[in-house]
Coordinates of C-alpha atoms and ligand atoms in Angstrom, one line a residue:
M1 CA 0.0 0.0 0.0
E2 CA 1.1 3.5 -0.8
R3 CA 2.4 5.5 2.3
K4 CA 0.2 8.2 3.5
T5 CA 1.4 11.9 3.7
A6 CA 1.3 14.0 6.9
F7 CA 1.7 17.8 6.9
I8 CA 2.8 19.4 10.2
S9 CA 2.9 23.2 10.5
G10 CA 5.5 24.6 12.9
A11 CA 7.6 21.5 13.0
S12 CA 11.1 23.0 13.3
R13 CA 11.1 22.5 17.1
G14 CA 9.0 21.7 20.2
I15 CA 5.7 19.8 19.9
G16 CA 5.7 19.9 16.1
E17 CA 9.2 18.4 15.9
C18 CA 8.1 15.5 18.1
I19 CA 4.9 14.9 16.1
A20 CA 7.0 14.9 12.9
K21 CA 9.4 12.3 14.3
T22 CA 6.5 10.1 15.7
L23 CA 4.5 10.2 12.4
S24 CA 7.6 9.7 10.2
K25 CA 7.7 5.9 11.1
E26 CA 4.4 5.5 9.2
Y27 CA 3.9 8.5 7.0
D28 CA 5.8 10.6 4.5
V29 CA 6.1 13.8 6.5
I30 CA 6.1 17.4 5.3
I31 CA 7.7 19.7 7.9
N32 CA 6.7 23.4 7.8
Y33 CA 8.4 26.3 9.4
S34 CA 8.5 30.1 8.8
N35 CA 12.0 31.2 9.9
S36 CA 14.1 28.5 11.5
E37 CA 15.5 26.8 8.4
E38 CA 18.6 25.2 10.1
S39 CA 16.5 23.8 12.8
A40 CA 13.9 22.5 10.3
N41 CA 16.7 20.8 8.3
N42 CA 18.0 19.2 11.5
V43 CA 14.6 17.8 12.2
L44 CA 14.3 16.5 8.6
A45 CA 17.6 14.7 9.0
Q46 CA 16.3 12.9 12.1
L47 CA 13.1 11.6 10.6
D48 CA 12.6 7.9 10.1
P49 CA 14.6 6.9 7.0
S50 CA 11.7 4.7 5.8
G51 CA 9.8 7.6 4.3
H52 CA 10.2 10.4 1.7
H53 CA 10.1 13.5 3.8
K54 CA 10.3 17.2 2.9
A55 CA 10.7 20.6 4.6
I56 CA 8.8 23.7 3.3
K57 CA 9.3 27.3 4.4
C58 CA 5.9 29.1 4.6
N59 CA 4.3 31.6 6.8
V60 CA 0.9 29.9 7.5
A61 CA -0.7 33.3 8.3
K62 CA -0.4 34.2 4.5
G63 CA -3.1 32.6 2.4
E64 CA -1.1 32.9 -0.9
E65 CA 2.0 31.2 0.6
V66 CA -0.2 28.3 2.0
E67 CA -1.9 27.9 -1.3
A68 CA 1.5 27.5 -3.1
M69 CA 2.8 25.1 -0.4
M70 CA -0.3 22.8 -0.6
K71 CA 0.0 22.8 -4.4
E72 CA 3.7 21.8 -4.0
I73 CA 2.8 19.0 -1.7
I74 CA 0.0 17.6 -3.9
D75 CA 2.3 17.9 -7.0
T76 CA 5.0 16.0 -5.2
Y77 CA 3.0 13.2 -3.5
G78 CA -0.3 13.2 -5.4
H79 CA -2.3 13.1 -2.1
I80 CA -2.5 14.6 1.3
D81 CA -3.9 12.5 4.2
V82 CA -3.1 14.2 7.4
I83 CA -2.9 17.9 8.4
V84 CA -1.6 18.9 11.8
N85 CA -2.1 22.6 12.4
N86 CA 0.5 23.0 15.1
A87 CA 2.2 26.4 14.3
G88 CA 1.7 28.9 17.1
I89 CA 3.1 32.0 18.7
T90 CA 2.5 34.0 21.9
R91 CA 2.8 37.8 22.5
D92 CA 1.7 37.9 26.1
N93 CA 0.7 41.1 27.9
L94 CA -2.1 42.4 30.0
L95 CA -5.0 43.6 27.8
L96 CA -4.5 47.4 28.5
R97 CA -0.8 47.0 27.4
M98 CA -1.5 44.7 24.5
S99 CA -0.8 46.4 21.2
E100 CA -3.1 45.9 18.2
E101 CA -0.1 44.4 16.4
D102 CA 0.4 41.8 19.1
F103 CA -3.3 40.9 19.1
D104 CA -3.4 40.6 15.3
S105 CA -0.2 38.6 14.8
V106 CA -1.3 35.9 17.3
I107 CA -4.8 35.6 15.7
D108 CA -3.1 35.6 12.3
V109 CA -0.7 32.7 13.0
N110 CA -2.7 30.6 15.5
L111 CA -6.2 30.9 14.1
K112 CA -6.0 32.1 10.5
G113 CA -3.1 29.8 9.9
C114 CA -5.4 26.8 10.7
Y115 CA -8.0 28.2 8.4
N116 CA -5.5 28.7 5.6
C117 CA -4.0 25.2 5.8
I118 CA -7.5 23.6 6.1
R119 CA -8.9 25.7 3.2
Y120 CA -6.1 24.9 0.8
A121 CA -5.8 21.1 1.6
T122 CA -9.4 20.1 1.9
R123 CA -10.2 20.2 -1.8
Q124 CA -7.7 17.4 -2.3
M125 CA -9.0 15.5 0.8
M126 CA -12.6 15.9 -0.5
K127 CA -11.5 14.3 -3.8
Q128 CA -9.9 11.4 -1.9
R129 CA -13.0 11.2 0.3
S130 CA -10.7 10.7 3.3
G131 CA -8.4 12.7 5.5
C132 CA -7.6 13.6 9.1
I133 CA -7.1 17.1 10.5
V134 CA -5.7 17.8 14.0
N135 CA -5.6 21.4 15.3
M136 CA -3.4 22.4 18.2
A137 CA -5.6 24.3 20.7
S138 CA -4.7 24.9 24.3
V139 CA -6.4 24.6 27.7
V140 CA -6.1 28.4 27.7
G141 CA -8.7 28.5 24.9
I142 CA -11.1 26.7 27.3
M143 CA -10.4 28.4 30.6
G144 CA -8.8 31.8 29.6
N145 CA -5.7 33.2 31.1
A146 CA -4.8 36.6 32.5
G147 CA -2.1 38.1 30.3
Q148 CA -3.0 36.0 27.2
A149 CA -6.2 37.5 25.9
N150 CA -4.9 37.3 22.3
Y151 CA -3.6 33.7 22.7
A152 CA -6.7 32.5 24.5
A153 CA -9.0 34.1 21.9
S154 CA -7.0 32.4 19.1
K155 CA -7.2 29.0 20.8
G156 CA -10.9 29.4 21.6
G157 CA -11.3 30.2 17.9
V158 CA -9.4 27.1 17.0
I159 CA -11.8 25.0 19.0
A160 CA -14.9 26.6 17.4
L161 CA -13.3 26.2 13.9
T162 CA -12.5 22.5 14.6
K163 CA -16.2 21.8 15.5
S164 CA -17.6 23.7 12.6
V165 CA -15.3 22.2 10.0
A166 CA -15.8 18.7 11.5
R167 CA -19.5 19.1 10.8
E168 CA -18.9 20.4 7.3
L169 CA -16.5 17.7 6.3
A170 CA -17.8 14.5 8.1
G171 CA -19.9 13.6 5.1
R172 CA -16.8 13.6 2.9
G173 CA -14.9 11.1 5.1
I174 CA -12.7 13.8 6.7
R175 CA -12.3 13.9 10.5
V176 CA -11.3 17.1 12.3
N177 CA -10.3 17.1 16.0
A178 CA -8.3 19.3 18.3
V179 CA -5.7 18.7 21.0
A180 CA -5.6 21.0 24.0
P181 CA -2.2 20.8 25.7
G182 CA -1.7 22.2 29.2
F183 CA 1.8 23.2 30.2
I184 CA 4.3 21.4 27.9
D185 CA 8.0 21.8 28.3
T186 CA 9.1 23.6 25.1
A187 CA 10.8 26.8 24.0
M188 CA 7.4 28.5 24.2
T189 CA 7.1 27.8 28.0
Q190 CA 10.8 27.9 28.9
K191 CA 10.7 31.7 28.7
L192 CA 8.2 31.9 31.6
D193 CA 9.7 32.8 35.0
D194 CA 10.1 30.3 37.8
T195 CA 7.3 31.8 40.0
V196 CA 4.8 31.4 37.2
K197 CA 6.0 27.8 36.5
K198 CA 5.7 26.9 40.3
Q199 CA 2.2 28.3 40.3
M200 CA 1.2 26.3 37.2
L201 CA 2.6 23.1 38.7
S202 CA 0.5 23.5 41.8
G203 CA -2.6 23.3 39.6
I204 CA -1.6 20.1 37.8
P205 CA -3.1 17.0 39.5
L206 CA -0.5 14.7 37.9
K207 CA 2.3 16.9 39.4
R208 CA 4.5 17.3 36.4
F209 CA 4.7 19.4 33.2
G210 CA 3.8 17.6 30.0
D211 CA 6.4 16.2 27.6
V212 CA 6.2 16.8 23.9
Q213 CA 5.7 13.0 23.4
D214 CA 2.6 13.1 25.6
V215 CA 1.0 15.4 22.9
A216 CA 2.5 13.6 19.9
N217 CA 1.0 10.2 21.1
V218 CA -2.5 11.7 21.1
V219 CA -2.0 13.3 17.7
K220 CA -0.9 10.0 16.3
F221 CA -4.0 8.3 17.7
L222 CA -6.3 11.0 16.2
C223 CA -4.7 10.5 12.8
S224 CA -5.0 6.7 12.9
E225 CA -7.9 4.3 12.1
E226 CA -8.1 3.6 15.9
S227 CA -10.0 6.9 16.2
A228 CA -12.2 6.3 13.2
Y229 CA -15.4 7.2 15.1
I230 CA -14.1 10.4 16.7
T231 CA -14.6 13.8 15.1
G232 CA -15.2 17.4 16.3
Q233 CA -13.6 16.6 19.7
V234 CA -11.1 18.4 21.9
I235 CA -8.8 16.1 23.8
N236 CA -7.0 17.8 26.7
V237 CA -3.4 16.7 27.3
D238 CA -2.8 18.6 30.5
G239 CA -2.2 16.2 33.5
G240 CA -5.7 16.9 34.7
M241 CA -5.4 20.8 34.8
V242 CA -8.9 21.2 33.3
M243 CA -11.6 18.6 34.2
Ligands
LIG1 P1 7.5 26.5 19.8 O1 8.5 25.6 20.5 O2 7.6 28.0 20.0 O3 7.4 26.1 18.2 C1 6.6 26.8 17.4 C2 6.7 26.3 16.0 O4 5.8 27.1 15.1 C3 8.1 26.5 15.4 O5 8.4 25.4 14.6 C4 8.0 27.8 14.6 O6 8.9 27.8 13.5 C5 6.5 27.6 14.0 N1 5.9 28.9 13.6 C6 5.7 30.0 14.3 N2 5.1 30.9 13.5 C7 4.9 30.3 12.3 C8 4.3 30.8 11.1 N3 3.8 32.0 10.9 N4 4.2 29.9 10.0 C9 4.8 28.6 10.2 N5 5.3 28.2 11.3 C10 5.4 29.0 12.3 O7 6.0 26.1 20.3 P2 5.4 24.7 21.0 O8 5.5 24.9 22.4 O9 6.0 23.5 20.4 O10 3.9 24.9 20.6 C11 3.4 24.2 19.4 C12 1.9 24.4 19.4 O11 1.3 23.9 20.7 C13 1.4 25.9 19.3 O12 0.3 26.0 18.6 C14 1.1 26.2 20.8 O13 0.2 27.3 20.9 C15 0.5 24.9 21.3 N6 0.6 24.8 22.7 C16 1.8 24.7 23.4 C17 1.8 24.6 24.8 C18 3.0 24.5 25.6 O14 2.9 24.4 26.8 N7 4.2 24.5 24.9 C19 0.6 24.5 25.5 C20 -0.6 24.6 24.8 C21 -0.6 24.7 23.4 P3 9.7 29.1 13.0 O15 10.6 29.5 14.2 O16 10.4 28.7 11.8 O17 8.7 30.2 12.8

């Protein structure tokens, strides 16, 4: 049987890197990044040698760049089976100090980036009458967080987008789900100060921060046939932070 393809946005480090490595054992993986070329090439070199993998530079916030990237993927592989919308940024600040630019850039990458990738990949998935989409949300999109109004709004939007698109595409054999990580140890969270980290830890029943593999395992499940009857769901990977 032909190998399936999996596209992962923001896979040059962190959670996306781990998802790419995990899926590369079964899928041909397309790694996306917007700036970190060296890092993306490093990840590419570490993917499972059984597949035909590729790295593509593209800012997911820009519709025309995403359209060109999806065309390149379809021209190369002939099909696109899995989309993991993982690229994300933070620009934290209290609302009164949050600039319009910081609000817009977070919405553009985290929410519009998902819309762009889904929009330009689903025509092909609809032709195939199959596909899996996994969007990276956050527990913050469910519970809110002081100092992250832009980020929380983007992730709440990702959850609503997931449920709406799941309803639209179910009849075409395409499943759409979201993963909502809690506090995962990556570059994004390493920049938080120790007091904040201590405070976060006290609210995690499993008493540890998450590992990137904790998230990648759930993404792998949501892309597989083992989750064939699951769509429109948000799976928290948060050590019990939100119940
Ligand atoms: P990270 O370490 O900061 O990695 C972010 C990735 O996104 C990088 O590969 C980055 O590549 C890419 N990226 C950023 N802007 C992009 C753009 N415009 N177009 C394409 N790629 C772009 O973040 P992470 O912690 O792994 O987080 C991954 C996802 O999980 C994000 O959606 C985040 O919101 C979500 N999440 C993380 C946590 C956590 O605790 N870490 C918790 C909840 C949710 P470049 O440097 O090349 O741009």
